[in-house]
Amino acid sequence: MHGKDVDTEIDQLLDAIGSVEAKTIRGTAAIVNARLAFQSYDEVLTSDRWHTLAQAGAQPQRPLWASGVKDPAYADTRYLLDLVTSGVVNTMPEATLHAVADHGVLRGDTVRPGYDAAAAVMTALANLGIDYDDAMGQARARRPDHLPGVLGRARRNPRAQARRREARRRRGRPHMSDPRTFAIGLAESSGAREQLSSLRALVVVGMMMFRGAGLEEILRLATSSVPSLSSARAEAVHLVENDELQFSLIGTPRPPSPELTALGAREGAVPVPGAEWGWALPLSGLGRFRGYLVLGADAEPGEEELFLLRVLAEQAGAALTTAMLVEEQREQADELRRMGDRLAGVNARLNETVEDLGRRAAVHEMLNRVPATGDRAEGIVRAVHDLTGLPVVAEDRFGNVLAWAGPGRPKATRKVPARQRADVLGRAQRDGCPVRDRDRLTALAQPRDEVLGVLSLVDPGRTAGPHEVLALEQGATMLAMELAHRHGLAEVELRLRRDLVEDLITGTDEDGAVTRARTLGVDLHRPHRVIVARGRGGVSDEAVAQAVGQAARGLDAGSLLTRRSGSVILLANRPAGWGEDPRWAEIHAAVSRHLRSTAVAMGVGGECERPADYPRSWQQAERAVATRERSRNPGGITAYEDLGLYRVLSDSDGDAEVDRFVREWLGALLDYDTQHHSEMVRTLSTYLDCGGNYDETAAGMSIHRSTLRYRLQRIREVSGFDLGDADHRLNLHVATRAWNLIAAPH
């Protein structure tokens, strides 16, 4: 439709509205429509799809302007000067051409700069209630000689078709398969206008196929255009996939016929059910065969119609090829993008790995600078503090601080309840990584299965990240090695000390013992005593050994310690602060503090001037602790020199004579106790030890005075001795003391 016709139609609608806005945009519809159409054309030529076609040799079709002014109110050059741009063809009346030559002023490109203004005019028309497409549709209905009408009308007119065939026959027109010859003949024919209309319709269909349409849309356009271009109809479309023709995509899904397969990408006759005439047109483009468009008709179409159908098939084939190429390029682009994403991911992971290795190398280098001598635990926590910037603390498995680096060290050691600490250590062992315990991030120093200690970051703000965790883990590994080394040395030293104590109390070479002791930092030329300690009331030997060791170190009383047959043996020297008076009770008090119980009996042997004295001192300590255990107050410490009469009895070489003496004075009472499961001997011993005091004796035996009176009467009756007799009383007292010293009197 000419620009003047567009303005005529739209201006009539604007005049009917009559508003100021309607008058403002009067006479602009044709120009803005042309500019917007050219904008769409421009977008096609700048698309990836067209770029692919251009690389394959495609040439752009130039838009055609028809510039003539009908309304005398408008300038006679408006449709030409307002649509000046590159790449277009402009047809105009001769009067318009002379008008431009006479007084036209060219202003450069007047199309592309007006895209936005053109869109605004179309929006204004819509706001006024004018539907541009409806208006043009009504105009076409009144003007059936234009392109859209011809596509639907001329081809369906049997008389027109007959006239065209007869004209071709009389004039001897050439075959339509040659486009150049066809164009010459078309220009000479009487039906040139109608044929040009059909070609223009093909151009429109082709543009629609190439304007981003997919496979289904291209086939729909092609098959629906067949009846408008000829008397034939589209019966089937067979596309090639994996070098084979597939089932038809339209109508009844049926396989390709043998005749169709035999054509080999050429056009030719094929059988079509229900049709007198059947023909297959190849769908090819850019040198690629894509399939067949199968046509059917009640009679063979004329040459002009076949030509149009061939052009349609060529357009469809080219569009299909282009669409497939674009799809392939899109898939390739997607694959390249996915590969790029994968490569980016790999590079990111590689960079992370390199950074992680760099951080590990830095941590490893820093920790390797820790001196091999001195307090390595102190050096480790200082290095981790330098790496993380956070306070760091190393503790043994019991929670005792080994080293601290950084600010905020508490004055008092933080003692975590045993259950809470066990829970933290358990979680760290299960997870195999540092765990958080309130304001600390804790890693285990665990060389094998045994936890030797922990290394913690003091992080109340929870700022520790992967770098800090890495430094903590590496530091914990080095701390585990250090603690394992210490643990091994301690075990070796402890074994050496135990072996030395065993050899000394059982007798050994004097010079060798002095040399071994000097290696362990002990001077055997300094006077020592053997102390034997035994726990009571369920106190374990391990607990007693730890308490004795801690007490000895605290009093500087020696460090040679061993365990033997339920006893703890300490070779103790006199602490420097004691002076000449031995204060053995201080050792027992220190042991009780560490043990948190007084349920421990201790005995001190005689002084040792040389290694040969230690066996005697040990035997004396054993007798002293045995006497303490049999006493009324077993929880305490007794020195051998304080045994008095017990010392004479325990040193006696006539054990058989002592047994006979005990039997002579206590035999009847011992037999009575055995037969009646009574405590007559113990009651007598307590009574004599208390100096005959009834109240003290009853309290010591935890019995009533009347019970005590009855037992004393029975003792007189059974033994036959008079407790009021001084000799009887002395012999009975000595006999009970001796009975207390011997384990099983004969």
XYZ file of C-alpha atoms in Angstrom:
746
model
C 0.000 0.000 0.000
C 1.355 3.429 -0.976
C 2.286 5.902 1.703
C -0.358 8.368 0.515
C -3.036 5.679 0.884
C -1.901 4.958 4.462
C -2.115 8.619 5.404
C -5.502 8.914 3.710
C -6.929 6.061 5.799
C -5.420 7.163 9.128
C -6.107 10.869 8.576
C -9.801 10.134 8.059
C -9.886 8.466 11.490
C -7.950 11.345 13.086
C -10.285 13.909 11.522
C -13.220 12.004 12.984
C -11.676 12.293 16.455
C -10.889 15.970 15.997
C -8.839 16.482 19.178
C -5.725 18.621 19.408
C -3.569 15.548 19.774
C -5.221 13.948 16.738
C -4.554 17.066 14.639
C -0.926 17.118 15.851
C -0.088 13.685 14.437
C -2.181 14.020 11.266
C -0.227 13.077 8.141
C 2.533 11.167 9.978
C 1.247 7.575 9.933
C 2.739 6.528 6.593
C 6.216 7.890 7.332
C 6.442 6.457 10.878
C 5.134 3.115 9.640
C 7.828 3.023 6.960
C 10.511 3.926 9.506
C 9.392 1.175 11.869
C 9.301 -1.320 9.003
C 12.836 -0.314 8.082
C 13.868 -0.728 11.730
C 12.679 -4.361 11.604
C 14.574 -4.807 8.339
C 17.663 -3.313 9.987
C 17.390 -5.753 12.905
C 17.267 -8.699 10.511
C 20.460 -7.576 8.752
C 22.305 -7.195 12.080
C 21.210 -10.552 13.503
C 23.391 -13.648 13.937
C 21.021 -15.475 11.624
C 21.627 -13.058 8.741
C 25.364 -13.076 9.460
C 25.333 -16.834 8.879
C 23.402 -16.401 5.630
C 25.699 -13.625 4.429
C 28.759 -15.818 5.028
C 27.048 -18.451 2.874
C 26.649 -15.899 0.038
C 23.155 -14.531 0.649
C 22.396 -10.988 -0.599
C 19.956 -8.626 1.162
C 16.686 -7.613 -0.514
C 16.201 -3.833 -0.546
C 12.950 -2.304 0.712
C 10.823 -0.438 -1.883
C 9.332 3.030 -1.177
C 6.422 4.339 -3.303
C 6.590 8.142 -3.002
C 3.636 10.083 -4.271
C 1.525 12.782 -2.526
C -2.258 12.699 -2.846
C -3.279 15.351 -0.270
C -2.476 18.865 -1.673
C -2.096 20.098 1.917
C 1.193 18.170 2.192
C 4.525 19.082 0.588
C 4.975 17.428 -2.784
C 8.380 15.986 -1.686
C 7.467 14.662 1.814
C 7.374 10.923 1.063
C 10.793 11.143 -0.555
C 12.772 13.598 1.595
C 11.421 12.121 4.888
C 12.436 8.574 3.921
C 16.018 9.065 2.770
C 18.403 6.256 3.843
C 20.834 3.759 2.343
C 19.892 0.365 0.958
C 16.369 1.180 -0.352
C 14.649 1.593 -3.752
C 12.242 4.528 -4.239
C 9.596 4.745 -6.998
C 7.814 8.057 -7.606
C 5.772 9.948 -10.202
C 7.707 12.117 -12.634
C 6.190 15.232 -11.064
C 7.610 14.268 -7.677
C 11.034 13.689 -9.246
C 10.978 17.209 -10.807
C 9.764 18.709 -7.519
C 12.717 17.222 -5.618
C 15.141 18.454 -8.283
C 13.570 21.906 -8.175
C 13.194 22.706 -4.491
C 13.962 19.556 -2.480
C 16.563 19.874 0.320
C 18.275 16.601 1.326
C 18.954 16.352 5.096
C 20.977 13.149 5.181
C 19.521 9.950 6.687
C 15.960 10.757 7.767
C 14.923 7.162 8.633
C 17.236 5.664 11.287
C 17.346 8.729 13.592
C 13.523 8.726 13.699
C 12.957 5.253 15.200
C 12.047 6.482 18.690
C 9.801 9.285 17.392
C 8.021 6.826 15.109
C 7.325 4.473 18.022
C 5.927 7.411 19.999
C 3.483 8.285 17.167
C 2.243 4.685 17.039
C 1.708 4.775 20.817
C -0.246 8.044 20.418
C -2.481 6.463 17.748
C -3.193 3.527 20.074
C -3.983 5.932 22.922
C -6.522 7.666 20.660
C -8.213 4.305 20.033
C -6.897 3.741 16.505
C -5.765 0.203 15.741
C -3.300 0.550 12.869
C -3.591 -3.082 11.727
C -7.409 -2.946 11.691
C -7.323 0.293 9.710
C -4.989 -1.195 7.111
C -7.095 -4.361 6.930
C -10.169 -2.342 6.109
C -8.202 -0.392 3.504
C -7.033 -3.608 1.834
C -10.606 -4.900 1.772
C -11.575 -1.812 -0.198
C -8.464 -2.120 -2.438
C -8.261 -5.777 -3.614
C -5.606 -4.988 -6.213
C -2.821 -4.876 -3.643
C -0.463 -7.599 -2.546
C -2.305 -9.245 0.385
C -5.534 -9.483 -1.591
C -3.901 -10.890 -4.706
C -2.234 -13.704 -2.759
C -5.632 -15.012 -1.680
C -7.817 -13.990 -4.662
C -6.017 -14.245 -7.971
C -4.778 -17.745 -7.382
C -8.254 -19.047 -6.595
C -9.886 -17.568 -9.760
C -10.256 -20.434 -12.324
C -10.969 -18.037 -15.210
C -7.849 -16.056 -14.510
C -5.840 -19.280 -14.410
C -7.324 -20.368 -17.770
C -6.554 -16.987 -19.328
C -2.920 -17.186 -18.152
C -2.468 -20.697 -19.528
C -3.997 -19.725 -22.895
C -1.830 -16.598 -23.132
C 1.302 -18.656 -22.491
C 0.290 -21.170 -25.125
C -0.345 -18.515 -27.826
C 2.821 -16.555 -27.090
C 5.048 -19.608 -26.758
C 6.376 -18.659 -23.311
C 9.421 -20.593 -22.145
C 9.448 -23.124 -19.251
C 9.195 -21.550 -15.815
C 12.153 -23.448 -14.369
C 14.472 -20.706 -15.695
C 13.925 -17.638 -13.442
C 15.674 -15.232 -15.850
C 13.651 -16.361 -18.846
C 10.553 -16.387 -16.667
C 11.142 -12.775 -15.636
C 11.469 -11.674 -19.303
C 8.361 -13.551 -20.282
C 6.500 -12.244 -17.273
C 7.208 -8.680 -18.259
C 5.699 -9.394 -21.698
C 2.592 -11.192 -20.430
C -0.798 -9.688 -19.986
C -0.981 -11.131 -16.403
C 2.215 -9.427 -15.259
C 0.497 -7.537 -12.421
C -0.985 -10.702 -10.950
C 2.275 -12.627 -11.281
C 4.183 -9.808 -9.622
C 1.660 -9.875 -6.818
C 2.356 -13.578 -6.321
C 6.112 -12.952 -6.327
C 5.646 -10.189 -3.779
C 3.653 -12.606 -1.654
C 6.518 -15.095 -1.915
C 8.920 -12.373 -0.795
C 6.756 -11.723 2.268
C 6.520 -15.435 3.062
C 10.286 -15.786 2.603
C 10.952 -12.874 4.936
C 8.687 -14.464 7.534
C 10.531 -17.764 7.176
C 13.907 -16.127 7.657
C 12.813 -13.854 10.515
C 13.772 -16.218 13.333
C 11.131 -18.863 12.543
C 11.639 -22.391 13.791
C 11.238 -25.634 11.889
C 7.504 -26.016 12.563
C 6.758 -22.399 11.666
C 8.730 -22.641 8.404
C 6.847 -25.774 7.367
C 3.529 -24.196 8.369
C 4.229 -21.118 6.234
C 5.321 -23.252 3.288
C 2.424 -25.712 3.367
C -0.228 -23.055 4.004
C 1.060 -20.932 1.071
C 0.740 -23.759 -1.480
C -3.049 -23.315 -2.072
C -2.596 -19.543 -2.428
C 0.045 -19.930 -5.111
C -1.482 -22.774 -7.133
C -4.290 -25.257 -7.522
C -2.185 -27.871 -5.704
C -2.107 -28.758 -2.036
C 0.638 -29.908 0.347
C 0.232 -33.645 0.952
C 3.374 -34.543 2.912
C 6.710 -33.223 4.191
C 9.539 -35.725 4.604
C 12.729 -34.428 6.236
C 16.124 -36.089 6.191
C 17.539 -37.367 9.466
C 20.661 -39.549 9.677
C 20.741 -39.610 5.859
C 17.265 -41.158 5.657
C 13.859 -39.705 4.815
C 11.574 -39.790 7.835
C 7.797 -40.129 8.228
C 5.707 -37.204 7.027
C 5.392 -34.289 9.440
C 1.966 -33.235 8.125
C -1.206 -35.125 7.463
C -1.148 -38.842 8.179
C 2.284 -39.894 9.455
C 3.368 -42.229 6.658
C 6.775 -43.367 5.462
C 8.264 -42.075 2.207
C 7.273 -44.005 -0.872
C 9.895 -45.983 -2.816
C 9.436 -43.604 -5.772
C 10.237 -40.656 -3.494
C 13.308 -42.340 -2.081
C 14.522 -43.159 -5.594
C 14.498 -39.492 -6.679
C 17.815 -38.865 -4.874
C 17.313 -35.191 -3.936
C 15.820 -34.346 -7.377
C 12.256 -33.256 -8.093
C 9.894 -35.557 -9.853
C 6.552 -37.312 -10.034
C 5.469 -39.448 -7.099
C 2.208 -41.262 -6.356
C -0.144 -39.401 -3.987
C -3.241 -41.230 -2.688
C -6.462 -39.543 -3.819
C -4.748 -37.183 -6.298
C -4.494 -37.309 -10.120
C -1.175 -35.496 -10.046
C 1.657 -35.848 -7.507
C 4.968 -34.079 -7.457
C 7.910 -33.914 -5.006
C 9.939 -30.734 -4.679
C 13.316 -30.957 -2.889
C 13.808 -28.744 0.155
C 17.405 -27.656 -0.371
C 19.431 -24.655 0.611
C 23.062 -23.626 0.855
C 24.067 -26.864 -0.841
C 22.293 -29.092 1.663
C 19.371 -31.390 0.956
C 16.847 -31.255 3.825
C 13.898 -33.279 2.500
C 10.848 -33.149 0.214
C 7.653 -31.164 -0.065
C 5.117 -33.555 -1.668
C 2.264 -31.873 -3.614
C -0.971 -33.271 -4.928
C -3.662 -31.859 -7.257
C -6.689 -32.919 -9.266
C -4.919 -31.730 -12.430
C -1.372 -30.746 -13.298
C -0.728 -27.060 -12.418
C 0.563 -24.686 -15.049
C 4.191 -23.725 -15.526
C 3.730 -20.372 -13.729
C 2.310 -22.137 -10.682
C 5.067 -24.770 -10.713
C 7.642 -22.003 -10.854
C 6.096 -20.323 -7.831
C 5.993 -23.647 -5.982
C 9.651 -24.304 -6.819
C 10.581 -20.877 -5.470
C 8.523 -21.581 -2.347
C 10.309 -24.937 -1.894
C 13.691 -23.297 -2.408
C 12.823 -20.624 0.154
C 11.600 -23.243 2.615
C 14.717 -25.364 2.055
C 16.998 -22.353 2.520
C 15.059 -21.300 5.628
C 15.252 -24.838 7.049
C 18.982 -24.980 6.381
C 19.443 -21.571 7.941
C 17.342 -22.503 10.948
C 19.308 -25.707 11.388
C 22.604 -23.875 10.990
C 21.505 -21.307 13.522
C 20.395 -24.087 15.869
C 23.724 -25.847 15.373
C 25.562 -22.611 16.051
C 23.396 -22.006 19.102
C 24.146 -25.511 20.344
C 27.827 -24.978 19.615
C 27.695 -21.643 21.417
C 25.911 -23.297 24.344
C 28.487 -26.061 24.396
C 31.300 -23.519 24.209
C 29.651 -21.588 27.013
C 29.315 -24.773 29.051
C 32.930 -25.644 28.313
C 33.889 -22.130 29.314
C 31.933 -22.500 32.534
C 33.587 -25.838 33.189
C 37.009 -24.399 32.436
C 36.232 -21.443 34.672
C 35.224 -23.872 37.412
C 38.391 -25.920 36.889
C 40.494 -22.752 36.915
C 38.740 -21.555 40.056
C 39.378 -24.889 41.758
C 42.956 -24.856 40.505
C 43.442 -21.343 41.871
C 41.927 -22.429 45.176
C 44.256 -25.427 45.246
C 47.275 -23.253 44.466
C 46.236 -20.761 47.129
C 45.674 -23.576 49.605
C 49.074 -25.060 48.816
C 50.595 -21.619 49.230
C 48.932 -21.189 52.596
C 50.014 -24.669 53.661
C 53.575 -23.949 52.556
C 53.564 -20.680 54.525
C 52.208 -22.435 57.616
C 54.676 -25.285 57.225
C 57.581 -22.875 56.793
C 56.571 -20.834 59.841
C 56.194 -23.907 62.029
C 59.487 -25.366 60.788
C 61.215 -22.274 62.147
C 60.337 -23.353 65.688
C 63.677 -24.160 67.394
C 64.449 -27.828 67.861
C 65.710 -27.175 71.397
C 64.134 -25.512 74.405
C 60.409 -25.366 74.988
C 59.050 -26.330 71.588
C 55.447 -26.096 72.811
C 56.033 -22.398 73.530
C 57.507 -21.945 70.050
C 54.571 -23.743 68.400
C 51.874 -21.616 70.047
C 53.853 -18.451 69.259
C 54.099 -19.454 65.574
C 50.346 -20.238 65.352
C 49.595 -16.901 67.032
C 51.735 -15.097 64.423
C 49.901 -16.926 61.625
C 46.364 -16.305 62.907
C 46.585 -13.142 64.991
C 44.498 -14.876 67.685
C 45.542 -15.923 71.195
C 46.688 -19.549 71.239
C 46.910 -21.954 74.183
C 48.414 -25.450 74.419
C 47.150 -27.757 77.177
C 47.855 -31.290 78.251
C 45.085 -33.872 78.233
C 44.066 -32.900 81.769
C 43.564 -29.233 80.879
C 46.802 -27.906 82.394
C 48.291 -25.021 80.404
C 51.574 -25.893 78.697
C 52.060 -22.619 76.805
C 50.168 -19.432 75.872
C 50.818 -16.880 73.145
C 48.939 -13.643 72.575
C 47.005 -11.243 74.781
C 44.345 -12.071 77.341
C 46.054 -14.850 79.284
C 43.951 -15.419 82.414
C 45.672 -15.160 85.791
C 43.941 -18.313 87.001
C 43.892 -21.516 84.970
C 40.472 -22.242 83.481
C 39.417 -25.627 84.790
C 36.782 -27.237 82.600
C 34.612 -29.921 84.259
C 35.821 -33.417 83.442
C 32.580 -34.403 81.694
C 32.586 -31.291 79.478
C 36.228 -31.799 78.563
C 35.609 -35.454 77.744
C 32.699 -34.387 75.507
C 34.894 -31.896 73.619
C 37.681 -34.440 73.133
C 35.152 -37.060 72.028
C 33.587 -34.765 69.425
C 37.014 -33.827 68.066
C 37.960 -37.507 67.757
C 34.701 -38.401 65.993
C 34.753 -35.434 63.595
C 38.465 -35.630 62.859
C 38.697 -31.826 62.741
C 38.780 -28.844 65.134
C 35.596 -28.336 67.169
C 34.263 -25.265 68.938
C 33.961 -25.173 72.705
C 32.378 -21.853 73.673
C 35.005 -19.170 72.901
C 37.652 -21.643 71.731
C 38.346 -23.605 68.574
C 40.113 -26.776 69.698
C 42.240 -29.288 67.777
C 43.624 -32.519 69.224
C 47.321 -33.275 69.645
C 46.852 -36.978 68.970
C 49.767 -38.782 67.277
C 47.969 -42.149 67.313
C 44.939 -43.211 69.319
C 45.964 -41.519 72.564
C 45.137 -37.845 73.121
C 48.249 -36.183 74.573
C 46.970 -32.605 74.580
C 45.034 -29.933 72.718
C 45.833 -26.724 70.839
C 43.136 -24.039 70.915
C 42.461 -20.685 69.262
C 40.831 -18.236 71.662
C 38.194 -16.874 69.271
C 35.227 -15.311 71.091
C 34.230 -13.359 67.955
C 34.145 -16.541 65.821
C 36.355 -14.891 63.183
C 38.524 -17.920 62.449
C 38.337 -18.913 58.778
C 39.892 -21.694 56.672
C 43.370 -20.125 56.887
C 43.233 -20.006 60.691
C 41.850 -23.554 60.886
C 44.690 -24.776 58.643
C 47.296 -23.129 60.893
C 45.596 -24.629 63.959
C 45.568 -28.146 62.474
C 49.221 -27.945 61.410
C 50.183 -26.576 64.826
C 48.259 -29.366 66.571
C 50.140 -31.933 64.470
C 53.496 -30.476 65.532
C 52.334 -30.244 69.151
C 51.334 -33.923 69.007
C 54.838 -34.802 67.815
C 56.388 -32.724 70.592
C 54.163 -34.195 73.305
C 54.763 -37.708 71.981
C 58.503 -37.019 72.180
C 58.116 -35.768 75.732
C 55.918 -38.700 76.603
C 58.477 -41.133 75.261
C 61.320 -39.483 77.163
C 59.235 -39.437 80.338
C 58.450 -43.135 79.988
C 62.107 -43.973 79.449
C 63.194 -41.862 82.417
C 60.426 -43.315 84.590
C 61.498 -46.831 83.679
C 65.126 -45.992 84.454
C 64.149 -44.530 87.829
C 61.998 -47.548 88.664
C 64.787 -49.918 87.722
C 67.254 -47.970 89.856
C 64.930 -47.999 92.892
C 64.337 -51.745 92.489
C 68.064 -52.409 92.290
C 68.840 -50.220 95.286
C 66.288 -51.780 97.667
C 67.202 -55.326 96.645
C 70.990 -54.716 96.534
C 73.202 -53.783 93.580
C 76.691 -52.732 92.550
C 77.505 -49.507 94.398
C 79.576 -47.776 91.715
C 77.129 -48.643 88.987
C 74.183 -47.412 91.055
C 75.948 -44.084 91.765
C 76.664 -43.590 88.043
C 73.093 -44.392 86.986
C 71.696 -42.096 89.664
C 73.995 -39.276 88.562
C 72.694 -39.690 84.965
C 69.156 -39.190 86.318
C 70.197 -36.128 88.333
C 70.231 -37.877 91.737
C 73.160 -37.715 94.191
C 73.301 -40.978 96.160
C 76.112 -39.609 98.355
C 73.510 -37.384 99.935
C 71.655 -39.119 102.831
C 68.337 -40.686 101.788
C 65.581 -42.656 103.443
C 63.172 -45.208 101.980
C 59.497 -44.272 102.371
C 56.771 -46.843 101.755
C 53.152 -45.675 101.206
C 49.964 -47.736 100.898
C 46.471 -46.516 100.098
C 43.451 -47.538 102.138
C 39.702 -47.554 101.638
C 39.765 -48.132 97.858
C 42.451 -45.550 97.035
C 44.307 -46.891 93.972
C 48.054 -47.430 93.740
C 48.160 -45.105 90.695
C 46.550 -42.275 92.665
C 48.909 -42.827 95.603
C 51.940 -42.856 93.277
C 50.907 -39.584 91.623
C 50.224 -37.934 94.988
C 53.561 -39.084 96.480
C 55.448 -37.907 93.380
C 53.799 -34.474 93.428
C 54.376 -34.095 97.179
C 58.043 -35.071 96.836
C 58.619 -32.597 94.024
C 56.818 -29.860 95.935
C 58.985 -30.407 99.051
C 62.156 -31.064 97.036
C 62.353 -34.425 98.757
C 63.525 -36.499 95.769
C 62.199 -38.026 92.563
C 63.194 -41.716 92.623
C 59.863 -43.531 92.795
C 58.478 -46.948 91.962
C 55.513 -49.211 92.679
C 55.953 -52.698 94.135
C 53.410 -55.251 95.387
C 50.689 -52.764 96.262
C 53.123 -50.246 97.749
C 54.666 -47.004 96.512
C 58.386 -46.709 97.312
C 60.117 -43.304 97.411
C 63.816 -42.702 97.962
C 63.560 -39.391 99.814
C 66.235 -36.986 100.891
C 65.787 -34.563 103.757
C 64.356 -31.276 102.382
C 66.704 -28.311 102.870
C 64.173 -26.351 104.911
C 63.736 -28.974 107.604
C 66.996 -28.410 109.444
C 68.024 -31.125 111.890
C 64.527 -32.124 113.009
C 62.735 -34.461 110.566
C 59.182 -33.393 109.862
C 57.776 -36.500 108.203
C 54.223 -35.420 108.961
C 54.642 -32.670 106.319
C 55.162 -35.325 103.635
C 51.987 -37.141 104.702
C 50.061 -33.830 104.771
C 51.290 -32.982 101.247
C 50.324 -36.431 99.973
C 46.872 -36.099 101.571
C 46.347 -32.705 99.896
C 47.145 -34.054 96.451
C 45.157 -37.214 97.135
C 42.308 -35.261 98.756
C 42.149 -37.978 101.380
C 44.084 -39.036 104.513
C 43.473 -42.709 103.752
C 47.141 -43.492 103.174
C 49.600 -45.203 105.568
C 53.294 -44.334 105.259
C 56.444 -45.724 106.874
C 59.959 -44.221 106.903
C 63.079 -46.406 107.072
C 66.440 -45.583 108.530
C 68.970 -43.224 106.965
C 71.117 -44.475 104.052
C 74.696 -43.195 103.767
C 75.641 -45.430 100.852
C 73.832 -47.674 98.336
C 74.350 -50.780 100.473
C 72.108 -49.266 103.208
C 68.978 -49.107 101.037
C 67.799 -52.745 101.478
C 67.874 -52.331 105.294
C 66.046 -48.976 105.107
C 63.397 -50.511 102.859
C 62.771 -53.390 105.290
C 62.511 -50.909 108.143
C 60.031 -48.768 106.177
C 57.926 -51.858 105.442
C 57.789 -52.712 109.201
C 56.983 -49.110 110.078
C 54.071 -48.907 107.605
C 52.797 -52.325 108.740
C 52.780 -51.076 112.344
C 50.958 -47.900 111.234
C 48.322 -49.948 109.372
C 47.628 -52.062 112.497
C 47.383 -49.074 114.774
C 44.186 -47.401 115.891
C 44.941 -44.497 113.447
C 46.247 -46.135 110.263
C 46.070 -42.961 108.207
C 49.414 -41.292 108.973
C 53.206 -41.691 108.779
C 55.552 -43.517 111.179
C 59.368 -43.450 111.205
C 61.158 -46.659 112.105
C 63.091 -45.011 114.929
C 59.770 -44.076 116.553
C 58.528 -47.695 116.870
C 59.929 -48.198 120.407
C 58.995 -51.661 121.698
C 57.589 -52.505 118.253
C 61.045 -51.873 116.826
C 62.600 -54.416 119.296
C 59.957 -56.952 118.466
C 60.169 -56.460 114.732
C 63.991 -56.648 114.833
C 63.999 -59.848 116.859
C 65.702 -62.765 115.179
C 63.865 -65.282 117.381
C 60.518 -65.297 115.654
C 59.720 -68.762 117.016
C 60.375 -67.587 120.550
C 58.050 -64.611 120.040
C 55.364 -66.968 118.767
C 55.745 -69.171 121.847
C 55.553 -66.129 124.107
C 52.326 -64.975 122.423
C 50.817 -68.455 122.710
C 51.765 -68.677 126.392
C 49.916 -65.504 127.351
C 47.212 -65.220 124.670
C 46.716 -68.782 123.449
C 43.504 -69.450 125.383
C 41.970 -66.147 124.246
C 43.034 -66.745 120.608
C 41.410 -70.171 120.621
C 38.252 -68.738 122.206
C 38.048 -66.025 119.519
C 38.455 -68.679 116.803
C 35.736 -70.895 118.237
C 33.229 -68.140 119.112
C 34.129 -65.543 116.430
C 34.699 -63.005 119.178
C 37.206 -60.168 119.690
C 38.641 -60.926 123.132
C 42.321 -60.409 122.107
C 41.581 -57.144 120.329
C 39.490 -55.943 123.323
C 42.380 -56.765 125.695
C 44.933 -55.005 123.421
C 42.821 -51.869 123.219
C 42.154 -51.890 126.997
C 45.877 -52.141 127.791
C 46.833 -49.501 125.141
C 44.291 -47.120 126.760
C 45.891 -47.625 130.211
C 42.864 -49.404 131.589
C 40.509 -46.482 130.917
C 37.000 -47.840 130.429
C 35.613 -44.858 128.496
C 38.521 -44.685 125.993
C 38.474 -48.448 125.512
C 34.691 -48.546 124.907
C 34.990 -45.650 122.434
C 37.933 -47.308 120.648
C 36.010 -50.553 120.297
C 32.685 -48.787 119.556
C 30.943 -50.823 122.288
C 29.013 -50.021 125.479
C 30.741 -49.935 128.909
C 28.637 -52.871 130.124
C 29.752 -54.900 127.097
C 33.366 -53.981 127.865
C 32.890 -55.019 131.505
C 31.445 -58.392 130.408
C 34.328 -59.016 127.965
C 37.000 -58.199 130.593
C 35.328 -60.614 133.004
C 35.352 -63.346 130.320
C 39.043 -62.560 129.581
C 39.890 -63.188 133.241
C 37.899 -66.405 133.231
C 39.247 -67.791 129.921
C 42.920 -66.762 130.334
C 43.179 -67.333 134.095
C 45.278 -64.165 134.459
C 44.608 -61.332 136.863
C 44.541 -57.989 135.076
C 45.208 -56.231 138.326
C 48.533 -58.019 138.711
C 51.411 -55.815 137.430
C 53.466 -58.709 135.986
C 50.461 -60.302 134.359
C 49.429 -56.950 132.958
C 52.945 -56.214 131.544
C 53.312 -59.620 129.896
C 49.811 -59.449 128.445
C 50.557 -55.942 127.041
C 53.822 -57.110 125.450
C 52.080 -60.197 124.048
C 49.300 -58.086 122.455
C 51.944 -55.747 120.943
C 53.796 -58.720 119.490
C 50.506 -60.157 118.218
C 49.906 -56.870 116.384
C 53.284 -57.209 114.609
C 53.007 -60.790 113.399
C 50.625 -61.628 110.597
C 49.637 -65.152 111.783
C 50.785 -66.270 115.270
C 51.515 -69.953 115.598
